[in-house]
């Protein structure tokens, strides 16, 4: 029997505010999501269960850029994150805040370790 890992969905906040308030987009979220996707792709089958998606504001703006990871219903849902019930987004299995590009390799290692 094949031992499949549960799906894991990582939401990356991409919100950019134009009014001066903090936002993940203004703190490099585009570079973060690109680096995250590249690192996960490089891990091949070991990370094939991980899906990285851009998202709306995840209500942690002061601590951005923010990554939230979910298994279960949220990971399996075809519903875009901007339509998910707010309460589902308040209880992530994985949270990374104030993320920088140079942290991405360690973050992917940690995710794979937590999810193995
Ligand atoms: S702008 Fe990213 S959490 Fe709000």
PDB file of C-alpha atoms and ligand atoms in Angstrom:
ATOM      1  CA  UNK A   1       0.000   0.000   0.000  1.00  0.00           C
ATOM      2  CA  UNK A   2       1.276   3.456  -0.927  1.00  0.00           C
ATOM      3  CA  UNK A   3       1.927   5.824   1.997  1.00  0.00           C
ATOM      4  CA  UNK A   4       0.546   9.153   0.777  1.00  0.00           C
ATOM      5  CA  UNK A   5       1.140  12.310   2.768  1.00  0.00           C
ATOM      6  CA  UNK A   6      -1.901  14.488   3.424  1.00  0.00           C
ATOM      7  CA  UNK A   7      -2.259  17.506   1.179  1.00  0.00           C
ATOM      8  CA  UNK A   8      -0.787  20.674   2.613  1.00  0.00           C
ATOM      9  CA  UNK A   9      -1.765  24.070   1.291  1.00  0.00           C
ATOM     10  CA  UNK A  10       0.440  27.073   2.014  1.00  0.00           C
ATOM     11  CA  UNK A  11      -1.248  30.438   1.614  1.00  0.00           C
ATOM     12  CA  UNK A  12       1.066  33.377   0.970  1.00  0.00           C
ATOM     13  CA  UNK A  13      -0.420  36.773   1.642  1.00  0.00           C
ATOM     14  CA  UNK A  14       0.075  39.020  -1.392  1.00  0.00           C
ATOM     15  CA  UNK A  15      -1.837  42.066  -0.178  1.00  0.00           C
ATOM     16  CA  UNK A  16      -0.350  45.439  -1.047  1.00  0.00           C
ATOM     17  CA  UNK A  17      -1.689  48.551   0.602  1.00  0.00           C
ATOM     18  CA  UNK A  18      -1.233  51.948  -1.005  1.00  0.00           C
ATOM     19  CA  UNK A  19      -2.066  53.969   2.106  1.00  0.00           C
ATOM     20  CA  UNK A  20       1.169  53.424   4.029  1.00  0.00           C
ATOM     21  CA  UNK A  21      -0.107  50.700   6.359  1.00  0.00           C
ATOM     22  CA  UNK A  22       2.071  47.588   6.539  1.00  0.00           C
ATOM     23  CA  UNK A  23       1.380  44.884   3.997  1.00  0.00           C
ATOM     24  CA  UNK A  24       3.013  41.685   2.847  1.00  0.00           C
ATOM     25  CA  UNK A  25       3.116  42.801  -0.778  1.00  0.00           C
ATOM     26  CA  UNK A  26       5.166  45.844   0.177  1.00  0.00           C
ATOM     27  CA  UNK A  27       7.552  43.628   2.150  1.00  0.00           C
ATOM     28  CA  UNK A  28       8.474  41.277  -0.702  1.00  0.00           C
ATOM     29  CA  UNK A  29       5.644  38.730  -0.859  1.00  0.00           C
ATOM     30  CA  UNK A  30       6.171  38.223  -4.616  1.00  0.00           C
ATOM     31  CA  UNK A  31       9.790  37.200  -4.075  1.00  0.00           C
ATOM     32  CA  UNK A  32       8.764  34.996  -1.144  1.00  0.00           C
ATOM     33  CA  UNK A  33       6.168  33.027  -3.098  1.00  0.00           C
ATOM     34  CA  UNK A  34       8.521  32.604  -6.079  1.00  0.00           C
ATOM     35  CA  UNK A  35      11.322  31.300  -3.844  1.00  0.00           C
ATOM     36  CA  UNK A  36       8.930  29.026  -1.973  1.00  0.00           C
ATOM     37  CA  UNK A  37       7.557  27.496  -5.161  1.00  0.00           C
ATOM     38  CA  UNK A  38      11.045  27.005  -6.600  1.00  0.00           C
ATOM     39  CA  UNK A  39      12.350  25.325  -3.449  1.00  0.00           C
ATOM     40  CA  UNK A  40       9.322  23.034  -3.196  1.00  0.00           C
ATOM     41  CA  UNK A  41       9.582  22.101  -6.871  1.00  0.00           C
ATOM     42  CA  UNK A  42      13.257  21.276  -6.362  1.00  0.00           C
ATOM     43  CA  UNK A  43      12.298  18.802  -3.645  1.00  0.00           C
ATOM     44  CA  UNK A  44      10.363  16.724  -6.200  1.00  0.00           C
ATOM     45  CA  UNK A  45       8.178  13.911  -4.901  1.00  0.00           C
ATOM     46  CA  UNK A  46       9.079  14.614  -1.274  1.00  0.00           C
ATOM     47  CA  UNK A  47       7.119  17.853  -1.554  1.00  0.00           C
ATOM     48  CA  UNK A  48       4.544  16.857  -4.170  1.00  0.00           C
ATOM     49  CA  UNK A  49       1.764  17.062  -1.584  1.00  0.00           C
ATOM     50  CA  UNK A  50       2.421  20.782  -0.962  1.00  0.00           C
ATOM     51  CA  UNK A  51       0.481  23.415  -2.866  1.00  0.00           C
ATOM     52  CA  UNK A  52       1.512  27.065  -2.593  1.00  0.00           C
ATOM     53  CA  UNK A  53      -1.130  29.677  -3.324  1.00  0.00           C
ATOM     54  CA  UNK A  54      -1.316  33.457  -3.185  1.00  0.00           C
ATOM     55  CA  UNK A  55      -3.935  34.782  -0.828  1.00  0.00           C
ATOM     56  CA  UNK A  56      -5.643  37.905   0.361  1.00  0.00           C
ATOM     57  CA  UNK A  57      -4.744  39.580   3.666  1.00  0.00           C
ATOM     58  CA  UNK A  58      -4.410  37.006   6.427  1.00  0.00           C
ATOM     59  CA  UNK A  59      -4.870  39.553   9.232  1.00  0.00           C
ATOM     60  CA  UNK A  60      -1.264  39.460  10.395  1.00  0.00           C
ATOM     61  CA  UNK A  61      -0.171  42.562   8.503  1.00  0.00           C
ATOM     62  CA  UNK A  62       2.264  43.873  11.133  1.00  0.00           C
ATOM     63  CA  UNK A  63       4.124  40.556  11.018  1.00  0.00           C
ATOM     64  CA  UNK A  64       4.291  40.088   7.253  1.00  0.00           C
ATOM     65  CA  UNK A  65       5.228  38.576   4.961  1.00  0.00           C
ATOM     66  CA  UNK A  66       3.068  35.752   6.262  1.00  0.00           C
ATOM     67  CA  UNK A  67       2.686  32.087   5.287  1.00  0.00           C
ATOM     68  CA  UNK A  68      -0.120  29.943   6.706  1.00  0.00           C
ATOM     69  CA  UNK A  69      -0.297  26.200   6.088  1.00  0.00           C
ATOM     70  CA  UNK A  70      -3.366  23.984   6.306  1.00  0.00           C
ATOM     71  CA  UNK A  71      -4.167  20.331   5.967  1.00  0.00           C
ATOM     72  CA  UNK A  72      -7.627  18.821   5.927  1.00  0.00           C
ATOM     73  CA  UNK A  73     -10.616  20.668   4.557  1.00  0.00           C
ATOM     74  CA  UNK A  74      -8.787  23.878   3.693  1.00  0.00           C
ATOM     75  CA  UNK A  75      -6.051  22.033   1.809  1.00  0.00           C
ATOM     76  CA  UNK A  76      -8.543  19.931  -0.127  1.00  0.00           C
ATOM     77  CA  UNK A  77     -10.968  22.747  -0.857  1.00  0.00           C
ATOM     78  CA  UNK A  78     -11.271  24.134  -4.356  1.00  0.00           C
ATOM     79  CA  UNK A  79     -12.680  27.317  -2.822  1.00  0.00           C
ATOM     80  CA  UNK A  80     -10.333  30.307  -3.247  1.00  0.00           C
ATOM     81  CA  UNK A  81      -8.931  31.605   0.054  1.00  0.00           C
ATOM     82  CA  UNK A  82     -10.790  34.887  -0.267  1.00  0.00           C
ATOM     83  CA  UNK A  83     -14.029  32.932  -0.031  1.00  0.00           C
ATOM     84  CA  UNK A  84     -13.108  30.621   2.826  1.00  0.00           C
ATOM     85  CA  UNK A  85     -14.807  31.149   6.145  1.00  0.00           C
ATOM     86  CA  UNK A  86     -12.710  33.490   8.309  1.00  0.00           C
ATOM     87  CA  UNK A  87     -12.726  31.013  11.173  1.00  0.00           C
ATOM     88  CA  UNK A  88     -10.920  28.393   9.059  1.00  0.00           C
ATOM     89  CA  UNK A  89      -8.049  30.788   8.449  1.00  0.00           C
ATOM     90  CA  UNK A  90      -7.613  31.494  12.166  1.00  0.00           C
ATOM     91  CA  UNK A  91      -6.356  28.035  13.029  1.00  0.00           C
ATOM     92  CA  UNK A  92      -3.475  27.142  10.693  1.00  0.00           C
ATOM     93  CA  UNK A  93      -1.292  24.103  11.263  1.00  0.00           C
ATOM     94  CA  UNK A  94       1.762  26.058  10.125  1.00  0.00           C
ATOM     95  CA  UNK A  95       2.515  29.768  10.573  1.00  0.00           C
ATOM     96  CA  UNK A  96       5.575  31.681   9.447  1.00  0.00           C
ATOM     97  CA  UNK A  97       5.767  35.437   9.973  1.00  0.00           C
ATOM     98  CA  UNK A  98       8.282  38.108   8.955  1.00  0.00           C
ATOM     99  CA  UNK A  99       9.553  35.745   6.273  1.00  0.00           C
ATOM    100  CA  UNK A 100      12.536  36.665   4.115  1.00  0.00           C
ATOM    101  CA  UNK A 101      13.757  34.956   0.940  1.00  0.00           C
ATOM    102  CA  UNK A 102      16.914  33.694   2.625  1.00  0.00           C
ATOM    103  CA  UNK A 103      14.765  31.826   5.181  1.00  0.00           C
ATOM    104  CA  UNK A 104      12.870  29.842   2.527  1.00  0.00           C
ATOM    105  CA  UNK A 105      15.204  26.796   2.401  1.00  0.00           C
ATOM    106  CA  UNK A 106      14.970  26.359   6.188  1.00  0.00           C
ATOM    107  CA  UNK A 107      11.208  26.907   6.094  1.00  0.00           C
ATOM    108  CA  UNK A 108      10.748  24.217   3.448  1.00  0.00           C
ATOM    109  CA  UNK A 109      12.935  21.843   5.464  1.00  0.00           C
ATOM    110  CA  UNK A 110      10.841  22.540   8.547  1.00  0.00           C
ATOM    111  CA  UNK A 111       7.566  22.032   6.670  1.00  0.00           C
ATOM    112  CA  UNK A 112       8.777  18.715   5.283  1.00  0.00           C
ATOM    113  CA  UNK A 113       9.985  17.653   8.721  1.00  0.00           C
ATOM    114  CA  UNK A 114       6.687  18.570  10.354  1.00  0.00           C
ATOM    115  CA  UNK A 115       4.744  16.912   7.597  1.00  0.00           C
ATOM    116  CA  UNK A 116       6.699  13.647   7.225  1.00  0.00           C
TER     117      UNK A 116
HETATM  118  S1  LIG B   1      -1.187  42.335   4.396  1.00  0.00           S
HETATM  119 FE1  LIG B   1      -0.406  40.327   4.722  1.00  0.00          FE
HETATM  120  S2  LIG B   1      -1.429  39.668   6.500  1.00  0.00           S
HETATM  121 FE2  LIG B   1      -2.376  41.564   6.007  1.00  0.00          FE
END
